[in-house]
Amino acid sequence: DISTVYLDVRDLTVFNVTDVYGNNMKFEIDNPNPNLGQRLKITIPTKWIQFETFTLVVKYETSPSASAVTWLTKEQTSGKKQPYMYTQCESIHCRSIAPLQDTPAVKSTYTLDLTTPTEIVVRASGNVTHEYIDETYRHTQIEMKLPVPSYLLAVAAGNLVEKAIGSRTFIITEPEDQDKVANEFVHLEDLLNRAEATVTPYVWNIYKILVLPPSFPFGGMENPLLTFVSPTIVVGDRSSVDVAVHEICHSWFGNLVTNQNWSHFWLNEGFTTYLERKVDSYFDGVTASMISAKLENETMYFDMIDLGFDSNFTSLNPKMNGNHPDGSMTTIPYEKGFQFLTYLEKLISESNMIEFLKSYITKFAGKSIKTQDFVDHFKGYVYEKFDSDKANKILSLIEFDKWINAPGLPPVKVDLDTPQYTAAIALSDSFIHNTPDPAAKD
């Protein structure tokens, strides 16, 4: 009974909409909320409504200022030999490069046919299925076989080379950076293996990291099969590879089990941060992981100061109210979410929490869910795992509404202190106040 199809667009010039035979469809573009872009309305002919599926062909052109795309001159790259471009579609910027339902509630497969000058190599989130060069251009075909939301579509093009690190892990860089990046991520396969051993099998087959030029404004972006990372994490001593661990862990939380809309962003980031710190604890020790959590807790605190502790955006379930989702993306869904899961772990034990996560992934893999789905599944797990009296006692201790919906700091202070952190703070305070303790050198 579909008579109208609505697609999200942003600053696209739409020339026509047709069926596969070239028959024109009626369409119009309106602008119900300028904060979010525009809406492409396509009227479906009555004769089509009887069919279960039909194909639409949209001929359009993007704007040079598309919000998802960054264009770099060759002088802005490492090798300074070729220009470069990359996309960043999270949260709702994919609509600036393609007309689609630009929401994490919708997942789809896709194929890309990409044409570039012969010297420009292009890669995207997906597997390269065919690539060839003719007299004029390079042609690259890429396929994403697992359904993903639109914010995970990614494309990068430039002077790119690829190198295998392990049996299923790869790096992509400019030629000038390949050796130092390969050295930085020499343990990439081990990190992936550990994350997989902690939860469930890795379903994406291979894992590739592309190191972008310095203008990339994030530490990393978890595009499946083509994670983007900033070159600022390539420091020479592998001390910043935790960013790569975080993006690897998105392979389960975000890419596989996805927030249904941006009000539930913590389901992506809080869960990913929790798994990241389990992997970090295995390689670097629990103390190092907890120090990281403590430091990021302080960052969250300052984000709350900036927003105001009563701000809707300091809750784990912020309401967008027509605002752009980018405005809600702070450290709060990461760290408040992590602390919520850590609190639950303390109530049911670490081993049970990991078992719960495995069942959570298995149940919701490939789906886009809301926080209530998580709550219902957790409660069900507790009742299955413990006798009714114990389960009721555990659940009575959890103020779900305050944790999820209340603004400000978590309702329970999660202990993130370690003796090492406390000693380091005491030492720094002593120097600030010019009262150093000679014994502190030990």
GROMACS .gro file of C-alpha atoms in nm:
model
  442
    1ASP     CA    1   0.000   0.000   0.000
    2ILE     CA    2   0.298   0.233  -0.038
    3SER     CA    3   0.206   0.532  -0.252
    4THR     CA    4   0.483   0.767  -0.143
    5VAL     CA    5   0.853   0.715  -0.071
    6TYR     CA    6   1.047   0.968   0.137
    7LEU     CA    7   1.426   0.989   0.120
    8ASP     CA    8   1.664   1.214   0.311
    9VAL     CA    9   1.877   1.452   0.106
   10ARG     CA   10   2.100   1.747   0.181
   11ASP     CA   11   2.193   1.998  -0.089
   12LEU     CA   12   2.153   1.744  -0.370
   13THR     CA   13   2.040   1.848  -0.716
   14VAL     CA   14   1.788   1.585  -0.826
   15PHE     CA   15   1.737   1.574  -1.203
   16ASN     CA   16   1.483   1.295  -1.226
   17VAL     CA   17   1.344   0.981  -1.068
   18THR     CA   18   1.254   0.687  -1.292
   19ASP     CA   19   1.182   0.318  -1.289
   20VAL     CA   20   1.432   0.076  -1.444
   21TYR     CA   21   1.272   0.134  -1.787
   22GLY     CA   22   1.321   0.511  -1.774
   23ASN     CA   23   0.961   0.603  -1.696
   24ASN     CA   24   0.954   0.926  -1.497
   25MET     CA   25   0.819   0.942  -1.141
   26LYS     CA   26   0.670   1.252  -0.987
   27PHE     CA   27   0.892   1.397  -0.714
   28GLU     CA   28   0.938   1.710  -0.507
   29ILE     CA   29   1.180   1.832  -0.241
   30ASP     CA   30   1.059   2.009   0.071
   31ASN     CA   31   1.236   2.132   0.381
   32PRO     CA   32   1.047   2.046   0.701
   33ASN     CA   33   1.355   2.091   0.922
   34PRO     CA   34   1.652   2.289   0.783
   35ASN     CA   35   1.872   2.154   1.066
   36LEU     CA   36   1.853   1.810   0.913
   37GLY     CA   37   1.861   1.878   0.540
   38GLN     CA   38   1.571   1.827   0.300
   39ARG     CA   39   1.318   1.557   0.213
   40LEU     CA   40   1.277   1.399  -0.130
   41LYS     CA   41   0.915   1.292  -0.182
   42ILE     CA   42   0.856   1.039  -0.463
   43THR     CA   43   0.504   0.949  -0.571
   44ILE     CA   44   0.464   0.585  -0.670
   45PRO     CA   45   0.223   0.518  -0.961
   46THR     CA   46  -0.088   0.324  -0.866
   47LYS     CA   47   0.000   0.042  -1.104
   48TRP     CA   48   0.317  -0.028  -0.904
   49ILE     CA   49   0.152  -0.055  -0.566
   50GLN     CA   50   0.041  -0.411  -0.643
   51PHE     CA   51   0.402  -0.534  -0.657
   52GLU     CA   52   0.598  -0.646  -0.350
   53THR     CA   53   0.917  -0.477  -0.468
   54PHE     CA   54   1.010  -0.220  -0.726
   55THR     CA   55   1.323  -0.029  -0.826
   56LEU     CA   56   1.373   0.346  -0.824
   57VAL     CA   57   1.653   0.518  -1.012
   58VAL     CA   58   1.746   0.865  -0.889
   59LYS     CA   59   1.969   1.077  -1.109
   60TYR     CA   60   2.129   1.346  -0.898
   61GLU     CA   61   2.438   1.556  -0.836
   62THR     CA   62   2.610   1.634  -0.508
   63SER     CA   63   2.715   1.978  -0.393
   64PRO     CA   64   3.085   2.076  -0.383
   65SER     CA   65   3.024   2.158  -0.017
   66ALA     CA   66   2.863   1.824   0.074
   67SER     CA   67   2.892   1.792   0.452
   68ALA     CA   68   3.009   1.430   0.433
   69VAL     CA   69   3.309   1.499   0.209
   70THR     CA   70   3.652   1.649   0.274
   71TRP     CA   71   3.870   1.742  -0.023
   72LEU     CA   72   4.246   1.784   0.022
   73THR     CA   73   4.508   1.922  -0.211
   74LYS     CA   74   4.823   1.717  -0.261
   75GLU     CA   75   5.009   1.961  -0.036
   76GLN     CA   76   4.783   1.851   0.253
   77THR     CA   77   4.889   1.486   0.226
   78SER     CA   78   5.196   1.302   0.351
   79GLY     CA   79   5.347   1.232   0.010
   80LYS     CA   80   5.232   1.556  -0.151
   81LYS     CA   81   5.191   1.374  -0.481
   82GLN     CA   82   4.815   1.332  -0.531
   83PRO     CA   83   4.500   1.503  -0.400
   84TYR     CA   84   4.288   1.315  -0.150
   85MET     CA   85   3.925   1.285  -0.048
   86TYR     CA   86   3.742   1.104   0.228
   87THR     CA   87   3.391   1.092   0.369
   88GLN     CA   88   3.252   1.104   0.722
   89CYS     CA   89   2.884   1.012   0.725
   90GLU     CA   90   2.812   0.978   1.097
   91SER     CA   91   2.569   1.092   1.216
   92ILE     CA   92   2.338   1.207   0.934
   93HIS     CA   93   2.577   1.330   0.666
   94CYS     CA   94   2.531   1.042   0.420
   95ARG     CA   95   2.225   1.227   0.284
   96SER     CA   96   2.464   1.487   0.142
   97ILE     CA   97   2.614   1.228  -0.097
   98ALA     CA   98   2.316   1.001  -0.169
   99PRO     CA   99   1.935   1.011  -0.141
  100LEU     CA  100   1.842   0.745   0.114
  101GLN     CA  101   1.675   0.678   0.446
  102ASP     CA  102   1.957   0.825   0.649
  103THR     CA  103   1.879   0.667   0.985
  104PRO     CA  104   2.046   0.386   1.179
  105ALA     CA  105   1.703   0.221   1.199
  106VAL     CA  106   1.744   0.114   0.835
  107LYS     CA  107   2.018  -0.129   0.725
  108SER     CA  108   2.099  -0.226   0.370
  109THR     CA  109   2.356  -0.394   0.150
  110TYR     CA  110   2.506  -0.203  -0.142
  111THR     CA  111   2.740  -0.210  -0.438
  112LEU     CA  112   2.954   0.081  -0.553
  113ASP     CA  113   3.097   0.143  -0.900
  114LEU     CA  114   3.368   0.404  -0.855
  115THR     CA  115   3.562   0.580  -1.131
  116THR     CA  116   3.879   0.777  -1.061
  117PRO     CA  117   4.185   0.902  -1.251
  118THR     CA  118   4.424   0.612  -1.307
  119GLU     CA  119   4.671   0.730  -1.043
  120ILE     CA  120   4.401   0.765  -0.772
  121VAL     CA  121   4.320   0.450  -0.575
  122VAL     CA  122   3.977   0.441  -0.413
  123ARG     CA  123   3.859   0.222  -0.128
  124ALA     CA  124   3.525   0.205   0.053
  125SER     CA  125   3.351   0.022   0.334
  126GLY     CA  126   3.308  -0.311   0.162
  127ASN     CA  127   3.508  -0.569  -0.031
  128VAL     CA  128   3.674  -0.489  -0.362
  129THR     CA  129   3.520  -0.731  -0.613
  130HIS     CA  130   3.679  -0.600  -0.933
  131GLU     CA  131   3.933  -0.334  -1.029
  132TYR     CA  132   4.083  -0.246  -1.364
  133ILE     CA  133   4.239   0.045  -1.552
  134ASP     CA  134   4.152   0.145  -1.908
  135GLU     CA  135   4.310   0.413  -2.125
  136THR     CA  136   4.161   0.693  -1.916
  137TYR     CA  137   4.032   0.584  -1.577
  138ARG     CA  138   4.058   0.339  -1.290
  139HIS     CA  139   3.735   0.146  -1.225
  140THR     CA  140   3.673  -0.006  -0.883
  141GLN     CA  141   3.374  -0.214  -0.779
  142ILE     CA  142   3.299  -0.261  -0.410
  143GLU     CA  143   3.031  -0.466  -0.240
  144MET     CA  144   2.895  -0.465   0.114
  145LYS     CA  145   2.722  -0.800   0.169
  146LEU     CA  146   2.609  -0.751   0.529
  147PRO     CA  147   2.333  -0.496   0.592
  148VAL     CA  148   2.465  -0.177   0.754
  149PRO     CA  149   2.318   0.164   0.836
  150SER     CA  150   2.396   0.459   0.610
  151TYR     CA  151   2.630   0.631   0.857
  152LEU     CA  152   2.880   0.348   0.801
  153LEU     CA  153   2.918   0.415   0.429
  154ALA     CA  154   3.272   0.545   0.375
  155VAL     CA  155   3.489   0.628   0.076
  156ALA     CA  156   3.852   0.739   0.058
  157ALA     CA  157   4.060   0.813  -0.252
  158GLY     CA  158   4.419   0.916  -0.300
  159ASN     CA  159   4.768   0.773  -0.339
  160LEU     CA  160   4.689   0.458  -0.139
  161VAL     CA  161   4.873   0.131  -0.084
  162GLU     CA  162   4.773  -0.173   0.118
  163LYS     CA  163   4.970  -0.419   0.330
  164ALA     CA  164   4.870  -0.736   0.514
  165ILE     CA  165   4.950  -0.742   0.885
  166GLY     CA  166   4.797  -1.080   0.966
  167SER     CA  167   4.581  -1.342   0.800
  168ARG     CA  168   4.278  -1.113   0.806
  169THR     CA  169   4.411  -0.770   0.909
  170PHE     CA  170   4.544  -0.500   0.678
  171ILE     CA  171   4.661  -0.140   0.679
  172ILE     CA  172   4.603   0.116   0.402
  173THR     CA  173   4.820   0.428   0.388
  174GLU     CA  174   5.005   0.659   0.159
  175PRO     CA  175   5.329   0.488   0.045
  176GLU     CA  176   5.545   0.719   0.255
  177ASP     CA  177   5.370   0.608   0.576
  178GLN     CA  178   5.338   0.236   0.518
  179ASP     CA  179   5.639   0.110   0.714
  180LYS     CA  180   5.581   0.317   1.028
  181VAL     CA  181   5.208   0.239   1.029
  182ALA     CA  182   5.276  -0.132   0.982
  183ASN     CA  183   5.513  -0.121   1.277
  184GLU     CA  184   5.259   0.065   1.490
  185PHE     CA  185   4.986  -0.189   1.421
  186VAL     CA  186   5.201  -0.502   1.416
  187HIS     CA  187   4.974  -0.657   1.681
  188LEU     CA  188   4.649  -0.572   1.501
  189GLU     CA  189   4.563  -0.937   1.445
  190ASP     CA  190   4.614  -1.013   1.815
  191LEU     CA  191   4.379  -0.731   1.912
  192LEU     CA  192   4.109  -0.859   1.679
  193ASN     CA  193   4.156  -1.215   1.802
  194ARG     CA  194   4.124  -1.107   2.164
  195ALA     CA  195   3.805  -0.908   2.106
  196GLU     CA  196   3.659  -1.206   1.923
  197ALA     CA  197   3.759  -1.445   2.201
  198THR     CA  198   3.590  -1.220   2.457
  199VAL     CA  199   3.251  -1.207   2.286
  200THR     CA  200   3.135  -1.381   1.966
  201PRO     CA  201   3.292  -1.470   1.628
  202TYR     CA  202   3.391  -1.180   1.404
  203VAL     CA  203   3.143  -1.181   1.114
  204TRP     CA  204   3.308  -0.930   0.879
  205ASN     CA  205   3.578  -1.169   0.753
  206ILE     CA  206   3.862  -0.918   0.721
  207TYR     CA  207   3.959  -0.599   0.905
  208LYS     CA  208   4.128  -0.302   0.740
  209ILE     CA  209   4.254   0.024   0.891
  210LEU     CA  210   4.308   0.325   0.670
  211VAL     CA  211   4.531   0.598   0.815
  212LEU     CA  212   4.407   0.933   0.687
  213PRO     CA  213   4.584   1.267   0.649
  214PRO     CA  214   4.600   1.489   0.959
  215SER     CA  215   4.280   1.682   0.878
  216PHE     CA  216   4.062   1.386   0.982
  217PRO     CA  217   3.879   1.535   1.282
  218PHE     CA  218   3.832   1.216   1.489
  219GLY     CA  219   4.056   0.959   1.651
  220GLY     CA  220   3.881   0.689   1.452
  221MET     CA  221   3.564   0.592   1.269
  222GLU     CA  222   3.445   0.232   1.267
  223ASN     CA  223   3.339   0.192   0.904
  224PRO     CA  224   3.313  -0.186   0.856
  225LEU     CA  225   3.596  -0.332   0.645
  226LEU     CA  226   3.754   0.014   0.628
  227THR     CA  227   3.814   0.169   0.969
  228PHE     CA  228   3.940   0.527   0.946
  229VAL     CA  229   4.199   0.645   1.198
  230SER     CA  230   4.388   0.968   1.249
  231PRO     CA  231   4.766   0.968   1.191
  232THR     CA  232   4.796   1.127   1.536
  233ILE     CA  233   4.761   0.780   1.691
  234VAL     CA  234   5.072   0.663   1.503
  235VAL     CA  235   5.323   0.788   1.761
  236GLY     CA  236   5.601   0.529   1.727
  237ASP     CA  237   5.563   0.342   2.057
  238ARG     CA  238   5.218   0.183   2.004
  239SER     CA  239   5.084   0.372   2.306
  240SER     CA  240   4.775   0.496   2.123
  241VAL     CA  241   4.657   0.174   1.962
  242ASP     CA  242   4.369   0.169   2.210
  243VAL     CA  243   4.192   0.385   1.951
  244ALA     CA  244   4.222   0.094   1.709
  245VAL     CA  245   4.094  -0.142   1.981
  246HIS     CA  246   3.788   0.079   2.024
  247GLU     CA  247   3.714   0.073   1.652
  248ILE     CA  248   3.764  -0.305   1.637
  249CYS     CA  249   3.510  -0.346   1.919
  250HIS     CA  250   3.255  -0.152   1.716
  251SER     CA  251   3.246  -0.459   1.491
  252TRP     CA  252   3.002  -0.598   1.748
  253PHE     CA  253   2.848  -0.286   1.904
  254GLY     CA  254   2.738  -0.031   1.646
  255ASN     CA  255   2.815  -0.216   1.326
  256LEU     CA  256   2.637  -0.541   1.419
  257VAL     CA  257   2.402  -0.439   1.702
  258THR     CA  258   2.308  -0.080   1.624
  259ASN     CA  259   2.129   0.203   1.802
  260GLN     CA  260   1.789   0.251   1.639
  261ASN     CA  261   1.824   0.629   1.652
  262TRP     CA  262   2.072   0.877   1.791
  263SER     CA  263   1.889   0.906   2.124
  264HIS     CA  264   2.026   0.558   2.196
  265PHE     CA  265   2.384   0.631   2.089
  266TRP     CA  266   2.519   0.491   2.415
  267LEU     CA  267   2.423   0.143   2.294
  268ASN     CA  268   2.695   0.189   2.032
  269GLU     CA  269   2.957   0.370   2.235
  270GLY     CA  270   2.908   0.258   2.596
  271PHE     CA  271   2.914  -0.109   2.500
  272THR     CA  272   3.211  -0.058   2.270
  273THR     CA  273   3.405   0.122   2.544
  274TYR     CA  274   3.325  -0.161   2.788
  275LEU     CA  275   3.459  -0.426   2.548
  276GLU     CA  276   3.756  -0.209   2.455
  277ARG     CA  277   3.866  -0.195   2.817
  278LYS     CA  278   3.829  -0.570   2.854
  279VAL     CA  279   4.066  -0.614   2.559
  280ASP     CA  280   4.302  -0.347   2.693
  281SER     CA  281   4.301  -0.516   3.034
  282TYR     CA  282   4.414  -0.842   2.877
  283PHE     CA  283   4.717  -0.682   2.709
  284ASP     CA  284   4.804  -0.396   2.944
  285GLY     CA  285   4.654  -0.502   3.277
  286VAL     CA  286   4.340  -0.401   3.463
  287THR     CA  287   4.517  -0.111   3.634
  288ALA     CA  288   4.601   0.061   3.305
  289SER     CA  289   4.246   0.013   3.186
  290MET     CA  290   4.099   0.161   3.502
  291ILE     CA  291   4.336   0.459   3.488
  292SER     CA  292   4.210   0.522   3.135
  293ALA     CA  293   3.851   0.503   3.261
  294LYS     CA  294   3.932   0.742   3.545
  295LEU     CA  295   4.086   0.998   3.310
  296GLU     CA  296   3.797   0.976   3.067
  297ASN     CA  297   3.555   1.014   3.356
  298GLU     CA  298   3.710   1.354   3.415
  299THR     CA  299   3.664   1.439   3.048
  300MET     CA  300   3.297   1.340   3.080
  301TYR     CA  301   3.266   1.565   3.385
  302PHE     CA  302   3.396   1.864   3.191
  303ASP     CA  303   3.161   1.786   2.903
  304MET     CA  304   2.876   1.799   3.152
  305ILE     CA  305   3.000   2.131   3.281
  306ASP     CA  306   3.004   2.267   2.926
  307LEU     CA  307   2.652   2.141   2.854
  308GLY     CA  308   2.511   2.207   3.200
  309PHE     CA  309   2.436   1.922   3.439
  310ASP     CA  310   2.064   1.960   3.378
  311SER     CA  311   2.105   1.942   3.001
  312ASN     CA  312   1.905   1.678   2.819
  313PHE     CA  313   2.228   1.586   2.639
  314THR     CA  314   2.391   1.465   2.963
  315SER     CA  315   2.149   1.172   2.989
  316LEU     CA  316   2.199   0.832   2.822
  317ASN     CA  317   1.872   0.884   2.637
  318PRO     CA  318   1.884   1.244   2.510
  319LYS     CA  319   1.595   1.376   2.304
  320MET     CA  320   1.705   1.540   1.980
  321ASN     CA  321   1.394   1.765   1.959
  322GLY     CA  322   1.468   1.843   1.596
  323ASN     CA  323   1.832   1.929   1.658
  324HIS     CA  324   2.121   1.780   1.464
  325PRO     CA  325   2.246   1.462   1.640
  326ASP     CA  326   2.608   1.579   1.615
  327GLY     CA  327   2.535   1.817   1.902
  328SER     CA  328   2.480   1.525   2.140
  329MET     CA  329   2.799   1.339   2.057
  330THR     CA  330   3.028   1.397   2.353
  331THR     CA  331   3.216   1.156   2.581
  332ILE     CA  332   2.897   1.111   2.788
  333PRO     CA  333   2.746   0.815   2.597
  334TYR     CA  334   3.091   0.651   2.604
  335GLU     CA  335   3.179   0.696   2.969
  336LYS     CA  336   2.841   0.712   3.142
  337GLY     CA  337   2.744   0.409   2.936
  338PHE     CA  338   3.064   0.230   3.032
  339GLN     CA  339   3.004   0.306   3.400
  340PHE     CA  340   2.646   0.176   3.378
  341LEU     CA  341   2.767  -0.155   3.234
  342THR     CA  342   3.049  -0.172   3.489
  343TYR     CA  343   2.795  -0.121   3.768
  344LEU     CA  344   2.582  -0.404   3.630
  345GLU     CA  345   2.894  -0.623   3.613
  346LYS     CA  346   2.958  -0.565   3.983
  347LEU     CA  347   2.607  -0.687   4.059
  348ILE     CA  348   2.614  -1.007   3.852
  349SER     CA  349   2.993  -1.078   3.821
  350GLU     CA  350   3.231  -1.024   3.531
  351SER     CA  351   3.190  -1.373   3.390
  352ASN     CA  352   2.811  -1.341   3.388
  353MET     CA  353   2.833  -0.998   3.228
  354ILE     CA  354   3.042  -1.139   2.943
  355GLU     CA  355   2.795  -1.424   2.906
  356PHE     CA  356   2.513  -1.168   2.893
  357LEU     CA  357   2.695  -0.971   2.622
  358LYS     CA  358   2.731  -1.284   2.412
  359SER     CA  359   2.357  -1.352   2.437
  360TYR     CA  360   2.283  -0.985   2.367
  361ILE     CA  361   2.492  -0.991   2.048
  362THR     CA  362   2.341  -1.320   1.936
  363LYS     CA  363   1.985  -1.197   1.989
  364PHE     CA  364   2.022  -0.854   1.828
  365ALA     CA  365   2.288  -0.910   1.560
  366GLY     CA  366   2.187  -0.733   1.240
  367LYS     CA  367   1.916  -0.534   1.417
  368SER     CA  368   1.874  -0.173   1.522
  369ILE     CA  369   1.746  -0.151   1.879
  370LYS     CA  370   1.639   0.086   2.153
  371THR     CA  371   1.755   0.104   2.514
  372GLN     CA  372   1.439  -0.071   2.630
  373ASP     CA  373   1.539  -0.374   2.423
  374PHE     CA  374   1.864  -0.390   2.621
  375VAL     CA  375   1.683  -0.344   2.953
  376ASP     CA  376   1.431  -0.618   2.877
  377HIS     CA  377   1.704  -0.858   2.767
  378PHE     CA  378   1.915  -0.786   3.075
  379LYS     CA  379   1.623  -0.844   3.308
  380GLY     CA  380   1.541  -1.167   3.127
  381TYR     CA  381   1.901  -1.281   3.161
  382VAL     CA  382   1.907  -1.209   3.534
  383TYR     CA  383   1.587  -1.407   3.591
  384GLU     CA  384   1.728  -1.698   3.391
  385LYS     CA  385   2.065  -1.692   3.567
  386PHE     CA  386   1.958  -1.652   3.929
  387ASP     CA  387   1.677  -1.781   4.146
  388SER     CA  388   1.383  -1.544   4.178
  389ASP     CA  389   1.480  -1.400   4.517
  390LYS     CA  390   1.837  -1.328   4.406
  391ALA     CA  391   1.719  -1.189   4.072
  392ASN     CA  392   1.466  -0.960   4.238
  393LYS     CA  393   1.730  -0.836   4.481
  394ILE     CA  394   1.975  -0.759   4.200
  395LEU     CA  395   1.719  -0.577   3.989
  396SER     CA  396   1.591  -0.381   4.289
  397LEU     CA  397   1.935  -0.225   4.321
  398ILE     CA  398   1.934  -0.090   3.965
  399GLU     CA  399   1.768   0.247   3.915
  400PHE     CA  400   1.719   0.199   3.543
  401ASP     CA  401   1.525   0.521   3.494
  402LYS     CA  402   1.788   0.735   3.667
  403TRP     CA  403   2.078   0.568   3.488
  404ILE     CA  404   1.915   0.601   3.148
  405ASN     CA  405   1.694   0.909   3.152
  406ALA     CA  406   1.818   1.139   3.426
  407PRO     CA  407   2.062   1.414   3.326
  408GLY     CA  408   2.393   1.470   3.500
  409LEU     CA  409   2.631   1.235   3.677
  410PRO     CA  410   2.550   0.865   3.718
  411PRO     CA  411   2.322   0.785   4.014
  412VAL     CA  412   2.589   0.554   4.157
  413LYS     CA  413   2.958   0.638   4.182
  414VAL     CA  414   3.152   0.357   4.018
  415ASP     CA  415   3.489   0.301   4.185
  416LEU     CA  416   3.757   0.362   3.922
  417ASP     CA  417   4.040   0.441   4.164
  418THR     CA  418   4.368   0.251   4.165
  419PRO     CA  419   4.668   0.289   4.399
  420GLN     CA  420   4.880   0.396   4.103
  421TYR     CA  421   4.640   0.674   4.004
  422THR     CA  422   4.610   0.795   4.362
  423ALA     CA  423   4.989   0.801   4.402
  424ALA     CA  424   5.037   0.989   4.074
  425ILE     CA  425   4.784   1.255   4.174
  426ALA     CA  426   4.945   1.293   4.517
  427LEU     CA  427   5.285   1.336   4.356
  428SER     CA  428   5.162   1.597   4.111
  429ASP     CA  429   4.980   1.785   4.387
  430SER     CA  430   5.297   1.790   4.597
  431PHE     CA  431   5.489   1.956   4.315
  432ILE     CA  432   5.209   2.203   4.249
  433HIS     CA  433   5.217   2.306   4.614
  434ASN     CA  434   5.597   2.285   4.635
  435THR     CA  435   5.593   2.009   4.897
  436PRO     CA  436   5.754   1.715   4.715
  437ASP     CA  437   5.802   1.395   4.912
  438PRO     CA  438   6.153   1.256   4.844
  439ALA     CA  439   6.020   0.903   4.898
  440ALA     CA  440   5.773   0.950   4.612
  441LYS     CA  441   6.046   0.877   4.355
  442ASP     CA  442   5.987   0.508   4.425
   0.00000   0.00000   0.00000
